[in-house]
PDB file of C-alpha atoms in Angstrom:
ATOM      1  CA  ASP W  17      -2.277  13.330   4.374  1.00  0.00           C
ATOM      2  CA  ASP W  18      -2.945  15.626   7.350  1.00  0.00           C
ATOM      3  CA  ASP W  19      -6.573  16.305   6.375  1.00  0.00           C
ATOM      4  CA  TYR W  20      -7.311  12.593   6.411  1.00  0.00           C
ATOM      5  CA  LYS W  21      -5.707  12.173   9.851  1.00  0.00           C
ATOM      6  CA  GLU W  22      -7.783  15.052  11.231  1.00  0.00           C
ATOM      7  CA  ILE W  23     -11.027  13.561   9.880  1.00  0.00           C
ATOM      8  CA  VAL W  24     -10.193  10.157  11.379  1.00  0.00           C
ATOM      9  CA  ARG W  25      -9.285  11.715  14.746  1.00  0.00           C
ATOM     10  CA  GLU W  26     -12.542  13.687  14.878  1.00  0.00           C
ATOM     11  CA  PHE W  27     -14.547  10.616  13.876  1.00  0.00           C
ATOM     12  CA  ASP W  28     -12.888   8.537  16.609  1.00  0.00           C
ATOM     13  CA  GLU W  29     -13.517  11.209  19.234  1.00  0.00           C
ATOM     14  CA  GLU W  30     -17.180  11.473  18.238  1.00  0.00           C
ATOM     15  CA  ILE W  31     -17.706   7.726  18.603  1.00  0.00           C
ATOM     16  CA  VAL W  32     -16.143   7.714  22.070  1.00  0.00           C
ATOM     17  CA  LEU W  33     -17.994  10.810  23.271  1.00  0.00           C
ATOM     18  CA  ASN W  34     -21.381   9.595  22.040  1.00  0.00           C
ATOM     19  CA  ALA W  35     -21.023   5.895  22.851  1.00  0.00           C
ATOM     20  CA  HIS W  36     -22.766   6.134  26.221  1.00  0.00           C
ATOM     21  CA  THR W  37     -25.921   7.632  24.649  1.00  0.00           C
ATOM     22  CA  ASN W  38     -25.872   5.983  21.236  1.00  0.00           C
ATOM     23  CA  ALA W  39     -27.892   2.772  20.834  1.00  0.00           C
ATOM     24  CA  ASP W  40     -25.612   1.815  17.953  1.00  0.00           C
ATOM     25  CA  SER W  41     -22.464   1.984  20.041  1.00  0.00           C
ATOM     26  CA  LEU W  42     -19.646  -0.478  19.598  1.00  0.00           C
ATOM     27  CA  THR W  43     -18.641  -3.177  22.067  1.00  0.00           C
ATOM     28  CA  LEU W  44     -15.026  -4.239  21.793  1.00  0.00           C
ATOM     29  CA  SER W  45     -13.665  -7.508  23.155  1.00  0.00           C
ATOM     30  CA  LEU W  46     -10.040  -8.497  22.633  1.00  0.00           C
ATOM     31  CA  TRP W  47      -8.855 -12.080  22.976  1.00  0.00           C
ATOM     32  CA  ASP W  48      -5.187 -13.031  22.838  1.00  0.00           C
ATOM     33  CA  PHE W  49      -4.946 -16.747  22.196  1.00  0.00           C
ATOM     34  CA  GLY W  50      -1.172 -16.719  22.449  1.00  0.00           C
ATOM     35  CA  GLY W  51      -0.802 -19.802  20.293  1.00  0.00           C
ATOM     36  CA  GLN W  52      -0.362 -22.417  23.018  1.00  0.00           C
ATOM     37  CA  ASP W  53      -1.386 -25.854  21.760  1.00  0.00           C
ATOM     38  CA  VAL W  54      -3.089 -26.739  25.034  1.00  0.00           C
ATOM     39  CA  PHE W  55      -5.812 -24.134  24.388  1.00  0.00           C
ATOM     40  CA  TYR W  56      -6.549 -25.000  20.734  1.00  0.00           C
ATOM     41  CA  SER W  57      -9.583 -27.082  21.630  1.00  0.00           C
ATOM     42  CA  MET W  58     -11.229 -24.047  23.267  1.00  0.00           C
ATOM     43  CA  HIS W  59     -10.677 -21.483  20.513  1.00  0.00           C
ATOM     44  CA  HIS W  60     -13.923 -22.269  18.702  1.00  0.00           C
ATOM     45  CA  ILE W  61     -15.845 -20.931  21.705  1.00  0.00           C
ATOM     46  CA  PHE W  62     -14.492 -17.440  21.067  1.00  0.00           C
ATOM     47  CA  LEU W  63     -14.431 -17.309  17.258  1.00  0.00           C
ATOM     48  CA  THR W  64     -17.606 -15.562  16.119  1.00  0.00           C
ATOM     49  CA  LYS W  65     -19.028 -14.617  12.740  1.00  0.00           C
ATOM     50  CA  THR W  66     -19.153 -10.946  13.696  1.00  0.00           C
ATOM     51  CA  GLY W  67     -15.504 -10.660  14.697  1.00  0.00           C
ATOM     52  CA  ILE W  68     -12.618  -8.947  13.003  1.00  0.00           C
ATOM     53  CA  TYR W  69      -9.561 -11.161  13.233  1.00  0.00           C
ATOM     54  CA  LEU W  70      -5.919 -10.170  13.548  1.00  0.00           C
ATOM     55  CA  ILE W  71      -3.387 -12.921  13.011  1.00  0.00           C
ATOM     56  CA  VAL W  72      -0.055 -11.661  14.293  1.00  0.00           C
ATOM     57  CA  PHE W  73       3.077 -13.562  13.370  1.00  0.00           C
ATOM     58  CA  ASP W  74       6.841 -13.129  13.516  1.00  0.00           C
ATOM     59  CA  MET W  75       8.065 -12.527   9.957  1.00  0.00           C
ATOM     60  CA  ARG W  76      11.549 -13.728  10.919  1.00  0.00           C
ATOM     61  CA  GLU W  77      10.118 -17.197  11.520  1.00  0.00           C
ATOM     62  CA  VAL W  78       8.577 -17.301   8.050  1.00  0.00           C
ATOM     63  CA  LEU W  79      11.910 -16.381   6.482  1.00  0.00           C
ATOM     64  CA  ARG W  80      14.158 -18.705   8.499  1.00  0.00           C
ATOM     65  CA  ARG W  81      14.682 -21.869   6.537  1.00  0.00           C
ATOM     66  CA  ARG W  82      14.675 -24.092   9.655  1.00  0.00           C
ATOM     67  CA  ARG W  83      11.505 -22.482  11.077  1.00  0.00           C
ATOM     68  CA  ARG W  84       9.575 -21.902   7.838  1.00  0.00           C
ATOM     69  CA  LYS W  85       7.596 -25.151   7.987  1.00  0.00           C
ATOM     70  CA  ALA W  86       6.507 -24.569  11.601  1.00  0.00           C
ATOM     71  CA  ALA W  87       5.637 -20.916  10.863  1.00  0.00           C
ATOM     72  CA  ARG W  88       3.550 -21.957   7.863  1.00  0.00           C
ATOM     73  CA  LYS W  89       1.764 -24.597   9.949  1.00  0.00           C
ATOM     74  CA  TYR W  90       0.991 -21.980  12.631  1.00  0.00           C
ATOM     75  CA  LEU W  91      -0.414 -19.486  10.116  1.00  0.00           C
ATOM     76  CA  LEU W  92      -2.463 -22.125   8.314  1.00  0.00           C
ATOM     77  CA  PHE W  93      -3.929 -23.362  11.606  1.00  0.00           C
ATOM     78  CA  TRP W  94      -5.248 -19.884  12.415  1.00  0.00           C
ATOM     79  CA  LEU W  95      -6.454 -19.150   8.900  1.00  0.00           C
ATOM     80  CA  ARG W  96      -8.303 -22.477   8.737  1.00  0.00           C
ATOM     81  CA  SER W  97      -9.833 -22.024  12.207  1.00  0.00           C
ATOM     82  CA  LYS W  98     -11.056 -18.580  11.265  1.00  0.00           C
ATOM     83  CA  ARG W  99     -12.442 -19.869   7.952  1.00  0.00           C
ATOM     84  CA  LEU W 100     -14.255 -22.729   9.695  1.00  0.00           C
ATOM     85  CA  HIS W 101     -15.867 -20.665  12.465  1.00  0.00           C
ATOM     86  CA  ALA W 102     -16.189 -17.238  10.801  1.00  0.00           C
ATOM     87  CA  PRO W 103     -15.875 -17.685   7.039  1.00  0.00           C
ATOM     88  CA  ASP W 104     -17.128 -14.221   6.096  1.00  0.00           C
ATOM     89  CA  ALA W 105     -15.427 -12.228   8.852  1.00  0.00           C
ATOM     90  CA  PRO W 106     -12.474 -10.046   7.847  1.00  0.00           C
ATOM     91  CA  VAL W 107      -8.950 -11.072   8.779  1.00  0.00           C
ATOM     92  CA  LEU W 108      -5.764  -9.004   8.893  1.00  0.00           C
ATOM     93  CA  LEU W 109      -2.366 -10.668   8.753  1.00  0.00           C
ATOM     94  CA  ILE W 110       0.151  -8.661  10.749  1.00  0.00           C
ATOM     95  CA  GLY W 111       3.821  -9.494  10.369  1.00  0.00           C
ATOM     96  CA  THR W 112       6.130  -8.227  13.091  1.00  0.00           C
ATOM     97  CA  PHE W 113       9.885  -7.454  12.937  1.00  0.00           C
ATOM     98  CA  ARG W 114       9.716  -6.025   9.406  1.00  0.00           C
ATOM     99  CA  ALA W 115      12.842  -3.905   9.893  1.00  0.00           C
ATOM    100  CA  GLU W 116      14.881  -7.022  10.630  1.00  0.00           C
ATOM    101  CA  CYS W 117      13.526  -8.705   7.491  1.00  0.00           C
ATOM    102  CA  GLU W 118      13.985  -5.872   4.952  1.00  0.00           C
ATOM    103  CA  SER W 119      16.779  -7.602   3.044  1.00  0.00           C
ATOM    104  CA  GLN W 120      14.780 -10.837   2.766  1.00  0.00           C
ATOM    105  CA  ILE W 121      11.357  -9.442   1.776  1.00  0.00           C
ATOM    106  CA  PRO W 122      11.512 -10.842  -1.806  1.00  0.00           C
ATOM    107  CA  GLN W 123      11.558 -14.335  -0.265  1.00  0.00           C
ATOM    108  CA  VAL W 124       8.079 -13.805   1.184  1.00  0.00           C
ATOM    109  CA  ASN W 125       6.593 -14.246  -2.298  1.00  0.00           C
ATOM    110  CA  LYS W 126       8.105 -17.746  -2.379  1.00  0.00           C
ATOM    111  CA  PHE W 127       6.384 -18.685   0.896  1.00  0.00           C
TER     112      PHE W 127
END
């Protein structure tokens, strides 16, 4: 809906324009953990209760029979870490490569 997009755009512009004078401004920090095992022991330092978490994963890995177990382990690690360190913080699961997985989408429910 175009009206909705216009409202969102105006809202976003207002936040940016007024951020330097507004005491309630937003501070944004982005951390990309990349998933390397060697850094797992340090993740808890950066996981806060006030964060909003995005867990990005390759949907092809979830659907590939040979990679499904490893993909599930990866997702569960991040979901459990988030639950342990920030149980009430919101989390968004973002699957990439959807177009390449269109024919296999019904299998996701079996995951």
